[in-house]
Structures are given as C-alpha cells and as structure tokens.
Tab-separated table of C-alpha atoms and ligand atoms in Angstrom:
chain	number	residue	atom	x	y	z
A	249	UNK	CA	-85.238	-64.618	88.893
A	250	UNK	CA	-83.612	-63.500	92.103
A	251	UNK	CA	-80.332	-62.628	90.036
A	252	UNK	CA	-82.661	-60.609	87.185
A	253	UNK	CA	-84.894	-58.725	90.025
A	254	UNK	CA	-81.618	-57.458	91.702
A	255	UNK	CA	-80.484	-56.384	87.935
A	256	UNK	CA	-83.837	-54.747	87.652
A	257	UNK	CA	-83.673	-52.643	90.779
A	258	UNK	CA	-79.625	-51.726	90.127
A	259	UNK	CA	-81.030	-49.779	86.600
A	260	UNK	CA	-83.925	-48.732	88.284
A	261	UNK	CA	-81.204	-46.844	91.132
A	262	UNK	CA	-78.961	-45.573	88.679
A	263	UNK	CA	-81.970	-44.292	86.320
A	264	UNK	CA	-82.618	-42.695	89.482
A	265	UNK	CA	-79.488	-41.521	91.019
A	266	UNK	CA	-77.759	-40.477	87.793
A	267	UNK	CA	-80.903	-38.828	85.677
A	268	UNK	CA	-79.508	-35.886	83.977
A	269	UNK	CA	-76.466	-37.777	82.911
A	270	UNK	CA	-78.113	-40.874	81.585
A	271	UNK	CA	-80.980	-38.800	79.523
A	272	UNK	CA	-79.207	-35.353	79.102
A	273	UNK	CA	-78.513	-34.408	75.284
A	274	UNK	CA	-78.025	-30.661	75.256
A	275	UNK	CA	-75.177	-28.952	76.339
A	276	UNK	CA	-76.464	-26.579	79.133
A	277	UNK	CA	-75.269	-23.485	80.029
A	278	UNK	CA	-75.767	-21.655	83.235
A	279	UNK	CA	-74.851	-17.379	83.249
A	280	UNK	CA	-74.585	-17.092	87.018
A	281	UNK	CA	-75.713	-13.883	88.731
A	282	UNK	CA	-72.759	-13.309	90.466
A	283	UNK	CA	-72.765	-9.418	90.612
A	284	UNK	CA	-70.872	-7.879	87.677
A	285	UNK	CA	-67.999	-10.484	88.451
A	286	UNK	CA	-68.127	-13.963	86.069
A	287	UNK	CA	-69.312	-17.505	86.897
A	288	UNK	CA	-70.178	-19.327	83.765
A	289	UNK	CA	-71.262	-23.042	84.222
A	290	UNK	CA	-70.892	-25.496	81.127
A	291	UNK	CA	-72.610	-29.311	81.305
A	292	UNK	CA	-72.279	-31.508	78.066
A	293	UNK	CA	-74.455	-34.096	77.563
A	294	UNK	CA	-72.302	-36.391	78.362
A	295	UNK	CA	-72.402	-35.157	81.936
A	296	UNK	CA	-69.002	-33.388	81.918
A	297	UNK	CA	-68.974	-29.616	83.262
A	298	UNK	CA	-66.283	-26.564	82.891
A	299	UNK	CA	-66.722	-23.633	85.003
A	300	UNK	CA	-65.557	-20.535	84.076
A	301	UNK	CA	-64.976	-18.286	87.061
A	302	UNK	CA	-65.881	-18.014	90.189
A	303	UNK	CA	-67.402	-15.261	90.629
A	304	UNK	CA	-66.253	-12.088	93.997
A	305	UNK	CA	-64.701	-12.762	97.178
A	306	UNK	CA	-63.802	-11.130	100.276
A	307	UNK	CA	-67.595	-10.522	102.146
A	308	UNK	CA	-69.038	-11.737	98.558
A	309	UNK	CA	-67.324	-15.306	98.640
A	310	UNK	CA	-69.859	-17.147	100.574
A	311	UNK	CA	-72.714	-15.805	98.349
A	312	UNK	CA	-71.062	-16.574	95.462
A	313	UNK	CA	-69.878	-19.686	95.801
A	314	UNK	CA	-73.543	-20.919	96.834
A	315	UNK	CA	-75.097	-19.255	93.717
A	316	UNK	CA	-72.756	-21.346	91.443
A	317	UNK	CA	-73.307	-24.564	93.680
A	318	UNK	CA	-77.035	-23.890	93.477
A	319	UNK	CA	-75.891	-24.500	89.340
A	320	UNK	CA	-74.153	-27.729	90.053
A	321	UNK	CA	-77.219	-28.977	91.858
A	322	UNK	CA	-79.611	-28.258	89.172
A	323	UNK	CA	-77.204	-29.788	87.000
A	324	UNK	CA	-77.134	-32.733	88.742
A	325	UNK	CA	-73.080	-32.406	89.113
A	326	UNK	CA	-71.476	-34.211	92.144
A	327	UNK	CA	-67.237	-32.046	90.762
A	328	UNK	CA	-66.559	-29.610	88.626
A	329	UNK	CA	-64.406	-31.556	86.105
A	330	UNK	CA	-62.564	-28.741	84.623
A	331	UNK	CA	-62.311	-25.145	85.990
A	332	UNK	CA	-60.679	-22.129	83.993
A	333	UNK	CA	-59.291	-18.985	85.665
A	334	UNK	CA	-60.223	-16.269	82.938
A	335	UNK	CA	-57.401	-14.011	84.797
A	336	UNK	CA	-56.674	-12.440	88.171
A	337	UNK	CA	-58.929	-10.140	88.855
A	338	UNK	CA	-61.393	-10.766	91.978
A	339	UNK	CA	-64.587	-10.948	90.372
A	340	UNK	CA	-63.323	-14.177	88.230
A	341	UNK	CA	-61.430	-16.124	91.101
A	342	UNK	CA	-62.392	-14.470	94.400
A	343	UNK	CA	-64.894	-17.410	95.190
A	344	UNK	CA	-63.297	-20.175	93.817
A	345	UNK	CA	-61.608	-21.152	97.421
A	346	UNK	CA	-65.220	-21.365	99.316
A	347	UNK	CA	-66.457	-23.068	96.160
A	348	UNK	CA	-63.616	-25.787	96.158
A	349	UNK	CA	-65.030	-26.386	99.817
A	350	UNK	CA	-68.011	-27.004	98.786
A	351	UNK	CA	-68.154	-29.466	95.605
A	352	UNK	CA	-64.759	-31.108	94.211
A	353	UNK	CA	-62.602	-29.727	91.151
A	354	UNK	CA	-61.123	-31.873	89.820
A	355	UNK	CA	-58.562	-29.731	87.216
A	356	UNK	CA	-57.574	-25.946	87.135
A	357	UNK	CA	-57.114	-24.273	83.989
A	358	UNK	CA	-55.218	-20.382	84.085
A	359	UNK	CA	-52.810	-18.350	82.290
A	360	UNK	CA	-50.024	-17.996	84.013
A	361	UNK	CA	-48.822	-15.665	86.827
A	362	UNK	CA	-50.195	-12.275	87.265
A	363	UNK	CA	-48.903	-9.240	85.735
A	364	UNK	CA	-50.863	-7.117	87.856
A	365	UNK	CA	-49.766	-7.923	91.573
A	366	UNK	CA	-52.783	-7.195	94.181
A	367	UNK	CA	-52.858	-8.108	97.759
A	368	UNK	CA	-55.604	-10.191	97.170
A	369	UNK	CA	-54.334	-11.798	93.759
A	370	UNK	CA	-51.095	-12.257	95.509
A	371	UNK	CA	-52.513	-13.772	98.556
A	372	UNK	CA	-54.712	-15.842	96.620
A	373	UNK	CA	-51.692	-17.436	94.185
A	374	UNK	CA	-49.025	-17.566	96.787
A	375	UNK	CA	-51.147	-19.326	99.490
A	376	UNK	CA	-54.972	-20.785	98.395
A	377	UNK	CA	-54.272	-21.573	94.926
A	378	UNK	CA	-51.543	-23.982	95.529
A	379	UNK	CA	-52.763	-25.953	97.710
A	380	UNK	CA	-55.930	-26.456	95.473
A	381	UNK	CA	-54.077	-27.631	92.717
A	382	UNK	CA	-51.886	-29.962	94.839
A	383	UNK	CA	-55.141	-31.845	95.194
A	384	UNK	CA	-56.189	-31.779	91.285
A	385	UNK	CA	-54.366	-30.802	88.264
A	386	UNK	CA	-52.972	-27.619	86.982
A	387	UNK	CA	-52.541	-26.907	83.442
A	388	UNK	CA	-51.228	-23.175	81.775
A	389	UNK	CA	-52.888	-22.519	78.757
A	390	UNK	CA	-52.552	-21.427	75.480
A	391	UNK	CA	-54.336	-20.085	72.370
A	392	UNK	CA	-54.282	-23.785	70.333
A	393	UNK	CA	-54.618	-25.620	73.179
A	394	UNK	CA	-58.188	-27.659	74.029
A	395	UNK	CA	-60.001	-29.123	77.035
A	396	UNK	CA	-60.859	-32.687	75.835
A	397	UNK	CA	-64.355	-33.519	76.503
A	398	UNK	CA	-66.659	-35.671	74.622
A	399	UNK	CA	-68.670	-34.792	72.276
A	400	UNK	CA	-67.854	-31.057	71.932
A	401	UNK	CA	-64.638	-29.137	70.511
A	402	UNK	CA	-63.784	-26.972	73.614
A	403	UNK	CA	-60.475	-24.621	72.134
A	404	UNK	CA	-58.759	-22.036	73.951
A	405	UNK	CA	-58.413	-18.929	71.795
A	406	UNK	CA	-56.789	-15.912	73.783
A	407	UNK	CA	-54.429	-16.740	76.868
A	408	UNK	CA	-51.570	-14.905	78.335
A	409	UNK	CA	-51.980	-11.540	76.032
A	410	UNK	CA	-51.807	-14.231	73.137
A	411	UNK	CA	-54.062	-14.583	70.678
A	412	UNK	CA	-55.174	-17.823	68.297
A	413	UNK	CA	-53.010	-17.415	65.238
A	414	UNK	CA	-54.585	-20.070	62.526
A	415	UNK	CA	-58.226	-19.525	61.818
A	416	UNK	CA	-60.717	-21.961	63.312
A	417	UNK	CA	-62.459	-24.227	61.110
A	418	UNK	CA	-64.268	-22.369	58.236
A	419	UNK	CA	-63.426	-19.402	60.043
A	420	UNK	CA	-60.430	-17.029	58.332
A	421	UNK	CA	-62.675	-13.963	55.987
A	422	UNK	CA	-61.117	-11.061	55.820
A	423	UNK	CA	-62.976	-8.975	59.050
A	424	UNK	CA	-64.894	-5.802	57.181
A	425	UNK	CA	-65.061	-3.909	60.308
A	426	UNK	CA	-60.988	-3.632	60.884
A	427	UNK	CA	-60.819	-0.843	58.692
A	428	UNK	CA	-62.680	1.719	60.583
A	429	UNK	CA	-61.245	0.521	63.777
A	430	UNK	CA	-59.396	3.025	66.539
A	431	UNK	CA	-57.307	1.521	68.847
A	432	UNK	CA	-58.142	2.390	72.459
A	433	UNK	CA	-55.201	2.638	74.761
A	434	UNK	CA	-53.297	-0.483	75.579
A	435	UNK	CA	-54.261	-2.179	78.241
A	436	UNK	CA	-51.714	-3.532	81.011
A	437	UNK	CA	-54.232	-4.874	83.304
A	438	UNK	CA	-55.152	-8.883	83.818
A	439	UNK	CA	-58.144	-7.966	81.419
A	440	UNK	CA	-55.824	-8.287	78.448
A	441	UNK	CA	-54.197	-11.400	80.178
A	442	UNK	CA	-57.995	-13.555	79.725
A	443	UNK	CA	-58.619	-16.802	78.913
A	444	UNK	CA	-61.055	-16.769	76.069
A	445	UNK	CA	-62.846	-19.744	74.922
A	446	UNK	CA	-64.486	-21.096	71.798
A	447	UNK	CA	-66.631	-23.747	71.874
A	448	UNK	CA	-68.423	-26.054	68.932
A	449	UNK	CA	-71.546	-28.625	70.188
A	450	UNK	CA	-72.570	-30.102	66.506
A	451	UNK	CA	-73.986	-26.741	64.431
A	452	UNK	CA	-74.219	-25.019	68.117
A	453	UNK	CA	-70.995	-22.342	68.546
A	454	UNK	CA	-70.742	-19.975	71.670
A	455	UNK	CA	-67.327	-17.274	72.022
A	456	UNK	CA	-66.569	-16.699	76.168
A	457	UNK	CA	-63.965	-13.831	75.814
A	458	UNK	CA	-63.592	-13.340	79.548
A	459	UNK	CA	-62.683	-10.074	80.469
A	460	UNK	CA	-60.522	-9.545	76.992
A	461	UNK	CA	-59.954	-5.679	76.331
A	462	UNK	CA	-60.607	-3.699	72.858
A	463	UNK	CA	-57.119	-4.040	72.011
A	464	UNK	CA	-56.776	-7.731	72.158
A	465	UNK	CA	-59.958	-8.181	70.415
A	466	UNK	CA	-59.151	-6.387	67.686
A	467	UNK	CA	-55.170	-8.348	67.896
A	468	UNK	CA	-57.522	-11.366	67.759
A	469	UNK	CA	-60.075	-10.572	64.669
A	470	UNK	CA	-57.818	-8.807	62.449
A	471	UNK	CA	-57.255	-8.252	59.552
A	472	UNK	CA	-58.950	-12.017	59.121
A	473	UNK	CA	-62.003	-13.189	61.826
A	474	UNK	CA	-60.296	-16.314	62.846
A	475	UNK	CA	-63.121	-17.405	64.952
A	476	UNK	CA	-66.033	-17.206	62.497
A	477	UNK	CA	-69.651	-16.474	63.563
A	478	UNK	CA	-71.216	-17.526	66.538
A	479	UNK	CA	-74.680	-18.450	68.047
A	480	UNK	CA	-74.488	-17.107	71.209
A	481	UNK	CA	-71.780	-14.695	72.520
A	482	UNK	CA	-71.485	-14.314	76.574
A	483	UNK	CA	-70.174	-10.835	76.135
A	484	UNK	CA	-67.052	-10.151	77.052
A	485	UNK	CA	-65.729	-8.093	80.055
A	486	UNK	CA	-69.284	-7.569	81.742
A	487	UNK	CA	-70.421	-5.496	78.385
A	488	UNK	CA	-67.761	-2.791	79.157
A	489	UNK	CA	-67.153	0.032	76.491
A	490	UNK	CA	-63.653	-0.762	77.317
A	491	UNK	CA	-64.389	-3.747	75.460
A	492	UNK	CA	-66.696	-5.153	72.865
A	493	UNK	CA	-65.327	-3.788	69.709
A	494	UNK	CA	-67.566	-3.596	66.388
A	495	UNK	CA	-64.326	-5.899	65.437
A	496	UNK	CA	-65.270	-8.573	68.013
A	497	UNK	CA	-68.847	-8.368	68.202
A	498	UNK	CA	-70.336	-7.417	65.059
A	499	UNK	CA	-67.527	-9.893	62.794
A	500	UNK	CA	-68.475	-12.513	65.849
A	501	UNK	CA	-72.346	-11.992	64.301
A	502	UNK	CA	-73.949	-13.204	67.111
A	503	UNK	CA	-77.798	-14.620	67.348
A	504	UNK	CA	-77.756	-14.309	71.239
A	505	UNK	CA	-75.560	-12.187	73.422
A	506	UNK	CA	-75.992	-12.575	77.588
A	507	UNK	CA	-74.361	-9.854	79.643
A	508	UNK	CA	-72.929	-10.544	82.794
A	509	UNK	CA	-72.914	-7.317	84.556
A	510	UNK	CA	-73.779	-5.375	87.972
A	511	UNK	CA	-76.603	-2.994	88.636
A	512	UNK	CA	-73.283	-0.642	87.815
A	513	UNK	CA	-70.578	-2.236	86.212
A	514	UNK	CA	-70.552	-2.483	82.297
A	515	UNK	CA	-73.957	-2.052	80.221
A	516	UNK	CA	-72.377	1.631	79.487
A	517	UNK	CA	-74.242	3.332	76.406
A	518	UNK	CA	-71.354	2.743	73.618
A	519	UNK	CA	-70.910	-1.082	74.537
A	520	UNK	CA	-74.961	-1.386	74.490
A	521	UNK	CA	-75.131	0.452	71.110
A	522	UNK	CA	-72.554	-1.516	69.482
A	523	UNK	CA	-74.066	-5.058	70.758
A	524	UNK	CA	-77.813	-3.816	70.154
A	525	UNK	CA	-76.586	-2.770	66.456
A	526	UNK	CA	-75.276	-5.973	65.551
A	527	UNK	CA	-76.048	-7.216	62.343
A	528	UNK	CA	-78.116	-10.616	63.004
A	529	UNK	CA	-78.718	-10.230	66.462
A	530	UNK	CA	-81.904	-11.336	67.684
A	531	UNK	CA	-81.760	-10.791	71.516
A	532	UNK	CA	-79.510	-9.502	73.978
A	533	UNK	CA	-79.787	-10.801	77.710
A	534	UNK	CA	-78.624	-9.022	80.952
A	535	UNK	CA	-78.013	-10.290	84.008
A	536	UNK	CA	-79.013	-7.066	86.034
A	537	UNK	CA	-80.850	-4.490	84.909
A	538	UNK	CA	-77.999	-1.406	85.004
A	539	UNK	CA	-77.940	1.841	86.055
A	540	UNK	CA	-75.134	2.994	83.268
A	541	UNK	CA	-78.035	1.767	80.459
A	542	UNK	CA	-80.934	3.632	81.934
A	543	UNK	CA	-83.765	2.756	79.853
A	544	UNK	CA	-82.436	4.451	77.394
A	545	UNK	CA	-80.122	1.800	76.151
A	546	UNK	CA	-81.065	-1.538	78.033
A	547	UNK	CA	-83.270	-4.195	76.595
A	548	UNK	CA	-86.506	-5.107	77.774
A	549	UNK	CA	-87.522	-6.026	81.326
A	550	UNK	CA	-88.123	-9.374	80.343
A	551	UNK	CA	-84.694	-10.247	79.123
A	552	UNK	CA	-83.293	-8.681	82.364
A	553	UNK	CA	-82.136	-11.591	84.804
A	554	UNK	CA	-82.243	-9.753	88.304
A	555	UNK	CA	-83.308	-6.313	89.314
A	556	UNK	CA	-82.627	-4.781	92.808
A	557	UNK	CA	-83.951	-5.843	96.124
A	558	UNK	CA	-85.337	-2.622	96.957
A	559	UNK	CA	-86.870	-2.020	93.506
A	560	UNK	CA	-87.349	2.043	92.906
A	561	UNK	CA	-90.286	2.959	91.621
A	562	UNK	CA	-89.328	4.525	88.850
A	563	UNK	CA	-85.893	3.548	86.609
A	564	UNK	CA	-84.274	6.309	85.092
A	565	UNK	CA	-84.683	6.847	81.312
A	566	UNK	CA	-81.304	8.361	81.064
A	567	UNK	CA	-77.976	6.639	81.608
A	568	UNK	CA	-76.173	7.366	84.754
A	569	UNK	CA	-73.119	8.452	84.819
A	570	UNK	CA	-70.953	7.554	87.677
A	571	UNK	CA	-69.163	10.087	89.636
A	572	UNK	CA	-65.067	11.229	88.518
A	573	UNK	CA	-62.904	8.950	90.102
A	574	UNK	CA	-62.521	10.161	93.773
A	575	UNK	CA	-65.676	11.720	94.308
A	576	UNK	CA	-67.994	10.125	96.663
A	577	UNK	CA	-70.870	7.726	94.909
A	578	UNK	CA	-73.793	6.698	96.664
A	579	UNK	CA	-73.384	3.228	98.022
A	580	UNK	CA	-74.491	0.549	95.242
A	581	UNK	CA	-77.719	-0.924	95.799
A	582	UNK	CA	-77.514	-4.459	97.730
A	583	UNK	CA	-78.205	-7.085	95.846
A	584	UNK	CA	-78.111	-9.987	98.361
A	585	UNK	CA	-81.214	-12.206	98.326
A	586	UNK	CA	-82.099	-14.482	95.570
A	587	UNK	CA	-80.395	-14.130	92.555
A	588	UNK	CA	-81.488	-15.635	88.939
A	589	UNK	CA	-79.717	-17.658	86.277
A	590	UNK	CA	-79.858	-17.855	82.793
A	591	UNK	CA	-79.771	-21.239	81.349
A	592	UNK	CA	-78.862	-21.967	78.241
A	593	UNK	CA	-79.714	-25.564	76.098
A	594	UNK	CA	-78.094	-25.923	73.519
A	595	UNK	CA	-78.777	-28.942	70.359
A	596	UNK	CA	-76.446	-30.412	68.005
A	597	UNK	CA	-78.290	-29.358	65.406
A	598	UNK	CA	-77.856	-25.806	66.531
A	599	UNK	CA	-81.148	-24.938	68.352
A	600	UNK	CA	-81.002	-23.277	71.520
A	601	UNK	CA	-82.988	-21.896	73.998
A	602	UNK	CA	-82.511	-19.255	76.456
A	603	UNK	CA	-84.502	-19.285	79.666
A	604	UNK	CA	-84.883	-16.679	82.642
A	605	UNK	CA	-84.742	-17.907	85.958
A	606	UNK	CA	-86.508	-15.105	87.303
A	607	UNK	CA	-89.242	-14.945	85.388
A	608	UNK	CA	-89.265	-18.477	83.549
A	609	UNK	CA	-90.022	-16.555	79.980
A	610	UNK	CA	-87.862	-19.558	77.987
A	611	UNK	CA	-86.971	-18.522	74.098
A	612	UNK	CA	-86.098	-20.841	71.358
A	613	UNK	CA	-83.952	-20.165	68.475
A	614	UNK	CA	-84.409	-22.604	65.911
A	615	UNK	CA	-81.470	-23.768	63.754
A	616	UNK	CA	-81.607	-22.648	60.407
A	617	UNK	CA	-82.987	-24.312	57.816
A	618	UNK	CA	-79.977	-26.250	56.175
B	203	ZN	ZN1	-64.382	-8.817	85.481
C-alpha cells in the first residue's frame, strides 16, 4: 500500500513538474520580438527545442536574452538542446552569450568562420564563442546535413554560401518564376553565408531562410524548387527587398508568412508586395508594425505583433523612406518595455494555428482536406 501510495505521488510530481513534455503534441513555435534582429524558438512534442538566433547585443543583450528566456519558460524548457547560428551578423548572435548565462545549451550549430570580419563578430568568435562550445558541442553545417530530433525531419538547406543540391522529398518541379528573374548584385556579406532550415512535423512544413540574400535564393530554387511548398514561411532576412525573391517566396507557396522585423528594418514596399501577392497566401504576420510599410503596404493591425511605446497618433499612410546613407535620421523609436510573441502550434496532420501575444487574436488553419 505504502510502496503503491509513494508510486502514486512520484506520477502525480512528474505530471506536475514535467506538464508540457508529458501532454505536449504540437510542435510550437515561438517568433520572438527581438527588434528587427532573429530569435526563433522551436519545441517538438517530444519536448526537444532548437533556437535559432539570439537575437542583438551590445546595450540590447540583456533585453534580448530575457525575451527569448521568457519563451523557454512558457515552454516549459529547463536547456536549449540545439542552438543554430544563422550567420555573423549581431542581430542573430549578439545575445546568445547573456542567454547561455541564463538557461543551458547544450549544442551549437554555425557555418563556419566569418567572411565578414567585425569587431564585434571577431570579438565574439575569438573570445565568447569558444568557451561556450568547450562546455557543449559544436558542429559546422552543411546543406544535407540534419539535426536529429524525434519525431520531426529537421534538414539544413543553405549553409556556408551553399545551397541543398538534391530536391527534398516530393519537392524537385521545375520553378515557373526563374524565368523572369533579375539577379540583384552579389552579395559578400554574412547574409549570403545563412543557415537556412527546412523542417517537416507529419503534413506540417515551415522554410527558416535566415538572413539568405536574393541571390542565394534564387542559387537555391532554380531552375527546379528543391524545397517544395510550405505551410508557414518565417520570412527571410527581416522581409528585406534585398531578399525575398518571387523565386523563393512565391515557388515556396506559403499559407502563413511571419516577419521578423523592426519598427525600421525590412517591411520595405517591394518585399511587402511580393509576399502580400503570393499565390495561396492566406495571412502575413509582422512582428512590428514598420515605418518603411506605412499603411500603405502593411497588413492589418491585428496581425501586427508589437507597435511602439510611445504610440503616435496617427501612422503614416505612405511608406517612409529612410534618409541617404550619411544623412542624419531621427533617432528610432524605443521599443523597450514589453514585447509580444507569436506562437505558432503546429499538428501532424498539418493544422496550425497562429496566435498574437499582444492581443491574444489566435487563427487556425485547418489542414486540407486529404
Ligand atoms: Zn539580420
């Protein structure tokens, strides 16, 4: 009785200590706020998690780094199993030190070196990086290689300026839109350098391009798509017009595309035209309402994640168009205090819903028929 009682009580702790991982069956996505920069946080329902990115650092670290933990705890996650370095550029790794402070990782993921040498890059690889890998694992990827995780196909696609060369399952058409492609000029930044990510949960596919450029893309999905179509599409490169090709997104075909941008980093007319022309869509997602939309081109209020802190009173129709490069722009607006999520849940069967932190409107998008 004793023996059975003490059995009792042990399930009745676990059931209470591990819930999410014990009852979870949707893979869950979290699109952390994190400024125009990337923090992406993946949970399977078997309790595993990837993060991709981490989001600004310098003065930004600290801010960051608790935005993405506040993920983790909603998740339920004690680590991060698996983290992946899209590339070298501040916005994707400039938190990950204060993060790895605050929650264990338990393997690193990147591309390589840089090709694009920045103090801060450089400081960051020849000092902090190595001595959080020392206490994990680090592994280079690329395109071919996978992340093994149950119950999900996790595959990297782009790494290293490389891209996937055998078509993904069922994937391999001939891409319609290569033909009326221009090439835009090539790229030698770390944007070209990104990890990009395909991932299959049952029917349920999402495409995390990182901060992959136009030219890549196109390197990528021509003259055959080898990725296919996808469900949801976390667009790449902040929704950039230096990326997000008709070649990318509209042979991609996604139902759902989330935006990761700033109040005035990507969300520029061109990029917003292509991704709000393409052919299935249903809804596009932003993480901040941004200044280079206006009105004009961004989606409605209640698909915008965050706003400003000192909301205007009025947002301007038109785009705005930043200043030429040395001229003086007015300060950006802070964006400081509370910042919203979207969280994806994702079924095997290919359902998913989308839900807004800020403003809990939650939208389903049923899997189709057969
Ligand atoms: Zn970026």
């Amino acid at each position: 009785m004793r023996l059975r009682f003490t059995a009792l009580i042990a399930v009745l702790l676990v059931g209470t200590v591990l819930p999410s991982a014990q009852t979870r069956r949707t893979l869950d996505i979290y699109v952390v706020d994190v400024e125009g920069g990337n923090a992406t946080l993946f949970v399977t329902p078997a309790g595993e998690s990837v993060l991709i990115d981490a989001g600004n650092g310098g003065a930004a670290a600290a801010r960051d780094a608790e935005r993405i933990l506040e993920a983790t705890k909603d998740a339920g996650l004690t680590q991060i199993d698996h983290h992946i370095t899209t590339h070298w550029h501040g916005d994707h790794f400039g938190a990950l030190e204060e993060l790895a402070q605050r929650i264990p990782i338990r393997a690193y993921y990147d591309h390589g070196p840089t090709i694009q040498p920045q103090p801060a890059s450089t400081e960051f690889l020849d000092k902090v990086y190595p001595a959080l890998v020392a206490k994990a694992k680090r592994t280079i990827v690329k395109p071919g290689d996978r992340i093994a995780l149950k119950g999900l196909e996790w595959r990297i696609v782009t790494s290293g300026g490389q891209v996937v060369q055998s078509p993904l399952p069922g994937a391999g058409a001939r891409n319609p839109y290569c033909a009326a492609n221009t090439l835009q000029d090539p790229d030698p930044s770390e944007n070209a350098q990104s990890v990009g990510s395909h991932v299959t949960f049952g029917k349920f596919r999402v495409v995390h391009p990182g901060d992959l450029t136009w030219n890549k893309e196109v390197e990528l999905m021509c003259p055959s798509n080898r990725l296919g179509t996808t469900d949801l599409l976390i667009v790449g490169h902040h929704g950039q017009a230096v990326s997000n090709s008709e070649v990318m997104v509209h042979a991609l075909r996604p139902r759902v595309s989330i935006i990761n941008n700033g109040t005035r980093k990507g969300g520029q007319p061109s990029a917003m035209k292509i991704l709000l022309n393409s052919p299935g869509l249903e809804d596009v997602w932003q993480s901040h309402f941004s200044l280079l939309s206006g009105q004009e081109y961004t989606v409605p209020g209640m698909f915008i994640g965050n706003l400003f802190d000192e909301q205007p009173e009025a947002v301007p129709v038109a785009a705005w168009t930043a200043p030429p490069q040395g001229q003086q722009a007015p300060p950006p607006p802070a964006h400081n205090g509370k910042s919203y999520w979207f969280k994806v849940s994702a079924q095997e069967d290919g359902t998913f819903t989308v839900t807004n932190a800020r403003n809990s409107l939650t939208k389903t998008y049923r899997a189709p028929a057969n």
